[in-house]
XYZ file of C-alpha atoms in Angstrom:
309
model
C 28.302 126.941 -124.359
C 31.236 128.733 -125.357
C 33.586 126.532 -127.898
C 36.730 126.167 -125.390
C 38.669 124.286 -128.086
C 38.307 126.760 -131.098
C 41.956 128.375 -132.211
C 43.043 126.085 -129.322
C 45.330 123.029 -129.047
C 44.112 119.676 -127.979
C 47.060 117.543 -126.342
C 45.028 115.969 -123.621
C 41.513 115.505 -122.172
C 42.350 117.406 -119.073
C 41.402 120.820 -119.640
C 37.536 119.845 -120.964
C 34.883 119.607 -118.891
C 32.359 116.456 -119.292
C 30.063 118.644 -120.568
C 32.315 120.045 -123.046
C 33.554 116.624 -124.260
C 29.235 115.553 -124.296
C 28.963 118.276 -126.598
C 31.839 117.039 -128.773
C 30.465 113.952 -129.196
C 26.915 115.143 -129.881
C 28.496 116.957 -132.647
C 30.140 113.961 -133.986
C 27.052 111.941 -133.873
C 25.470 114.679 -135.667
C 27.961 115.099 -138.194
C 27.711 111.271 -138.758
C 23.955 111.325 -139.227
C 23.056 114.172 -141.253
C 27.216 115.297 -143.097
C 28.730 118.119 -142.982
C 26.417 119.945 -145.810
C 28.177 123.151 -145.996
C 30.239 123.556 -143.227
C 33.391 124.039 -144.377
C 35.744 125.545 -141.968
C 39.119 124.314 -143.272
C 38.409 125.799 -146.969
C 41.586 127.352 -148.534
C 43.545 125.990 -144.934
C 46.058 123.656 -144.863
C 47.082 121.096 -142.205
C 49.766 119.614 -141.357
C 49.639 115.819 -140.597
C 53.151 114.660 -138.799
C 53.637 111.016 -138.488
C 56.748 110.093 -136.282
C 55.144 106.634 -135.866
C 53.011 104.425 -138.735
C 49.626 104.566 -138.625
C 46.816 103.713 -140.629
C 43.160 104.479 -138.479
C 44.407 107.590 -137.675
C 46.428 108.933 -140.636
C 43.625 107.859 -142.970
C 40.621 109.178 -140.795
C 42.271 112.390 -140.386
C 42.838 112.907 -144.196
C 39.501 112.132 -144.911
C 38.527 114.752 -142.321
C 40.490 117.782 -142.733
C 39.062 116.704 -146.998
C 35.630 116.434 -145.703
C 35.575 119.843 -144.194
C 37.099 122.002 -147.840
C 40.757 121.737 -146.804
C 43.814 120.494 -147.677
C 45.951 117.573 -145.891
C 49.906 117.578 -146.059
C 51.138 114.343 -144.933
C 54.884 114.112 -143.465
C 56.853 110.935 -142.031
C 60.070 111.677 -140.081
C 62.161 111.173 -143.411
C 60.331 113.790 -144.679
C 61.381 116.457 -142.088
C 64.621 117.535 -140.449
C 63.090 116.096 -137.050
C 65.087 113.162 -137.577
C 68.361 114.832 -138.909
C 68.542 116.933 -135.653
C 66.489 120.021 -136.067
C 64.817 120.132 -132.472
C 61.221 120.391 -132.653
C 60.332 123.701 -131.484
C 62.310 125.134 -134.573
C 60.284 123.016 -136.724
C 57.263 123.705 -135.023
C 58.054 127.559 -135.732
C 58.680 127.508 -139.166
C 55.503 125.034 -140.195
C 53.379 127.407 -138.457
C 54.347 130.187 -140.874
C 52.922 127.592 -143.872
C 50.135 125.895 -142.498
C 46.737 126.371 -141.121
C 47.123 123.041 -138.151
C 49.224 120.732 -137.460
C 48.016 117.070 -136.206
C 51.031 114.919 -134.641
C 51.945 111.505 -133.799
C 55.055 111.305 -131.953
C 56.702 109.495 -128.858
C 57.082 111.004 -125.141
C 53.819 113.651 -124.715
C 56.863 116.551 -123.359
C 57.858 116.381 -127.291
C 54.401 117.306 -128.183
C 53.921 119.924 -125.624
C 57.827 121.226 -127.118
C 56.185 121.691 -130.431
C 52.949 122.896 -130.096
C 54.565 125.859 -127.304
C 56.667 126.924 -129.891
C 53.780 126.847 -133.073
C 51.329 129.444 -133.719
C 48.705 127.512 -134.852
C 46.706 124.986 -133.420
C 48.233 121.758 -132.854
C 46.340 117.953 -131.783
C 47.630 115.015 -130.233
C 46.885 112.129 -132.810
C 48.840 109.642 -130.268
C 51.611 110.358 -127.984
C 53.514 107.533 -125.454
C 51.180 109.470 -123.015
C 48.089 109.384 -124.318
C 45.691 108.933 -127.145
C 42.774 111.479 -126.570
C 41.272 111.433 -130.454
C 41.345 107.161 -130.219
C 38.610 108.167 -126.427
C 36.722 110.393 -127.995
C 35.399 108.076 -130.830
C 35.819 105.194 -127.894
C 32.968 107.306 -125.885
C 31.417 108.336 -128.899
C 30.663 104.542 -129.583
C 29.578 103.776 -126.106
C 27.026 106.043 -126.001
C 25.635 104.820 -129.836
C 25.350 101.214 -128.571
C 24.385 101.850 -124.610
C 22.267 105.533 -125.319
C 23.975 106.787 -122.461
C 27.643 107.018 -120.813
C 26.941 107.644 -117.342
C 26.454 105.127 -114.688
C 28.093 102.698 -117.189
C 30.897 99.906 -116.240
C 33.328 99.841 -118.320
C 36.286 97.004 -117.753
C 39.534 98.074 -119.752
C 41.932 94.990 -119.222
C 45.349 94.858 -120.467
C 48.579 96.664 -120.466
C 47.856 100.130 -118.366
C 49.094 102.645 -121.467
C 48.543 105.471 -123.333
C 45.060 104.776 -124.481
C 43.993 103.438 -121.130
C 45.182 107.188 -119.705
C 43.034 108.958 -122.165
C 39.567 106.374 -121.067
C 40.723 106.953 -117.235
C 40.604 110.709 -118.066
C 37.191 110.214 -120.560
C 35.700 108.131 -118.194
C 36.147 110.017 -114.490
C 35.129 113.100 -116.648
C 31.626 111.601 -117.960
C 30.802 110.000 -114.789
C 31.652 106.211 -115.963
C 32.696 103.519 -113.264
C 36.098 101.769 -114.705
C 37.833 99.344 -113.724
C 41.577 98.469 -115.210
C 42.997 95.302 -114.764
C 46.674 94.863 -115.461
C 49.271 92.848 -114.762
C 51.112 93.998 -111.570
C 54.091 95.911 -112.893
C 51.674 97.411 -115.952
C 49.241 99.714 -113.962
C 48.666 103.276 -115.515
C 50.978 105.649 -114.376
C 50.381 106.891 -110.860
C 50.227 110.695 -111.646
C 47.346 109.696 -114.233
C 45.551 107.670 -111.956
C 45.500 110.180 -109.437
C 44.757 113.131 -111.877
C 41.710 111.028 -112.930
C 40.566 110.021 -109.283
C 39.818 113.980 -109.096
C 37.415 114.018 -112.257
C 35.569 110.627 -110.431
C 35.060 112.213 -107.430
C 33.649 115.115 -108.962
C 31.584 113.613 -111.341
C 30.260 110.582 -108.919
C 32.037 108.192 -111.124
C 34.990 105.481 -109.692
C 38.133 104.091 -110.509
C 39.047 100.668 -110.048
C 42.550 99.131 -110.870
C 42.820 94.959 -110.244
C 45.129 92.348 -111.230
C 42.017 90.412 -111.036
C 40.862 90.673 -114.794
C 37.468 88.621 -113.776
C 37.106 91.107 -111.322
C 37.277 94.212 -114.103
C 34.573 92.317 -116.552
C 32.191 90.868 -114.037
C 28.798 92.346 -114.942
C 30.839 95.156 -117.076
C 28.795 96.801 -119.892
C 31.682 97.379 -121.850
C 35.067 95.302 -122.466
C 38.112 96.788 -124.049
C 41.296 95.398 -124.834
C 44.330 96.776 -126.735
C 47.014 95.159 -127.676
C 49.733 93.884 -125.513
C 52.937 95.800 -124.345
C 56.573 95.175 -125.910
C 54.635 93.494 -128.953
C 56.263 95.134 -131.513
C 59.630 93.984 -129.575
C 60.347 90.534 -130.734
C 63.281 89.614 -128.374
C 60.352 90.617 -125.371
C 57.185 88.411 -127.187
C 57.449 85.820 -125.294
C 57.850 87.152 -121.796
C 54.620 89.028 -122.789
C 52.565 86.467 -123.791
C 53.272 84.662 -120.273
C 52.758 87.304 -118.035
C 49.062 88.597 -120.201
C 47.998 85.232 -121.055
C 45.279 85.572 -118.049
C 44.002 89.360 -119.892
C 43.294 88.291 -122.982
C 39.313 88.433 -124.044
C 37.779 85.227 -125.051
C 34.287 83.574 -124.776
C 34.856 83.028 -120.952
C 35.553 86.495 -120.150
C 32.927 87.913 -122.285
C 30.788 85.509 -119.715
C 31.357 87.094 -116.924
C 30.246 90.516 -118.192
C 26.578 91.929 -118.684
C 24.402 90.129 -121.631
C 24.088 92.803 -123.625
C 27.994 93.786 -123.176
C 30.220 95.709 -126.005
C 33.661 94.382 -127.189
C 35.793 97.291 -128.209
C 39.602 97.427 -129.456
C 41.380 100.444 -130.895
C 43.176 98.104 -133.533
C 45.440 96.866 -134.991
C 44.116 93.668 -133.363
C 46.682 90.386 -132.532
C 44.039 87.833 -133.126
C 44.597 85.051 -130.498
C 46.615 87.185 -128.632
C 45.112 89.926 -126.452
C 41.813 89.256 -127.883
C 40.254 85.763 -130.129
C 39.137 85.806 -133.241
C 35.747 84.236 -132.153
C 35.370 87.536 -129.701
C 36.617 90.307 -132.221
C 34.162 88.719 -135.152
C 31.632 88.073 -133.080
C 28.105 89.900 -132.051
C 29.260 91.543 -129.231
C 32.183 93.156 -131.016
C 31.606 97.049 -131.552
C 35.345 97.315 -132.935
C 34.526 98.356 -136.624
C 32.233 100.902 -135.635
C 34.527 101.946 -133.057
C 37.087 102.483 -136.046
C 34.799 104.526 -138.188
C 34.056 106.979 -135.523
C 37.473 108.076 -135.364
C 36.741 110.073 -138.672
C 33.188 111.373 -137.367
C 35.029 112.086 -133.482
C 37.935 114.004 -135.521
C 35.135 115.930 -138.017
C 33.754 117.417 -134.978
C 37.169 117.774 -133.288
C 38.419 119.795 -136.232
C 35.203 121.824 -136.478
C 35.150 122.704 -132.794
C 38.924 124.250 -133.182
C 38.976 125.854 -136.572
C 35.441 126.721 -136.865
């Protein structure tokens, strides 16, 4: 199959086909398994790693992956760029592609994003927009199909707030042939335009997408539960009104009841314990969250190797 992604950017899921992203994650499980031995595409390359919002998972996985594969990380905050002092992002995206190899970036609305990478001439990779989180789905899916040996024909009940990483499993999951089912609050659906886009792949594929306010509807029988946390938490003044209206979402001992025996927990972390998700849950057997979190370096190994190899 020809590599698609190589000397390519990688904003979204949307331009991959399932078997494209299968072969991406067959890669990473690879990779995983048996190292990267000597493939080294990133020797003597540098990339650029832009952080316009914190992160940990994904700063520190992709520094250990651009390392893993011979090259060299540069790590840069807004303070340390003239983003924040009113140089617009095309120019800066213009004059870091004259110094570096790649550039990896974590920034707010996804049109910012798309604003920098159509103005660089290298390849540039959404590490988490307000859009969507397409690195955080790929280890997601590459997880699922460790634990389950398979993706398709899967249920898989996201239930939360309907946000950027519940775009990028509605895209991951249509694609692969996955039924999901996203349960939200009403007023906290996915956006519409997403939703749509991603009733295309299901009908293609043969898989279906549900959305509920009904969150015992979303994990009845479900294979796989996923949570994230809970909109306007880092917002103190809107907490409260939060907690109240996501109370009912929130995955405990009784919802992991309702779903299959042998179901998987997953979270993309940071976790509020006792909040969107219990302690008891998140510890617990079920819980594939810490080996959801170390795939985001093996997903990201064979996302870097796919587009600079």
């Amino acid at each position: 199959m020809k590599n698609k992604l190589k000397g390519s950017d990688f904003l979204t899921l949307a331009p991959l086909s399932a078997e494209e992203i299968e072969a991406l994650l067959e890669e990473a499980v690879r990779l995983k398994n048996d190292g990267v031995r000597g493939f080294k595409p990133l020797s003597n390359r540098a990339v650029g790693l832009i952080f316009e919002k914190p992160s940990t998972r994904t700063r520190v996985s992709f520094e250990v992956a651009v390392q893993r594969l011979g090259g060299h990380a540069l790590v840069f905050s807004d303070r340390d760029l003239q983003l924040g002092r009113g140089e617009t992002v095309e120019d800066t995206g213009r004059v870091l592609s004259r110094y570096l190899d790649g550039l990896v970036v974590r920034t707010f609305g996804q049109d910012r994003l798309e604003a920098l990478a159509g103005a660089s001439t290298v390849p540039v990779i959404n590490a988490l927009t307000d859009e969507s989180h397409p690195c955080q789905a790929l280890a997601d899916m590459m997880t699922v199909m460790e634990y389950k040996g398979t993706l398709s024909g899967l249920k898989f009940a996201y239930v939360g707030d309907g946000n950027n990483v519940a775009n990028s499993l509605m895209r991951a999951c249509s694609k692969l042939g996955i039924e999901m089912w996203v349960a939200t609050p009403p007023g906290h659906e996915p956006e519409g335009r997403v939703v749509e886009e991603c009733r295309g792949y299901a009908e293609s594929s043969g898989a279906s997408l549900e959305l509920v306010a009904d969150p015992g509807d979303a994990a009845a029988d479900a294979d796989v539960l996923y949570t994230d946390v809970w909109v306007s938490m880092g917002q103190p003044e809107a907490a409260a009104d939060a907690l109240g209206r996501f109370r009912d979402y929130r995955i405990d001992r009784e919802m992991v009841a309702l779903a299959r025996e042998d179901v998987m927990v997953m979270h993309c972390l940071p976790a509020h314990r006792g909040q969107e998700i219990t302690s008891e849950v998140l510890d617990g057997s079920r819980s594939a969250a810490w080996d959801q979190a170390e795939n985001r370096l093996h997903a990201q190994v064979a996302l870097l190797g796919a587009v600079f190899g």
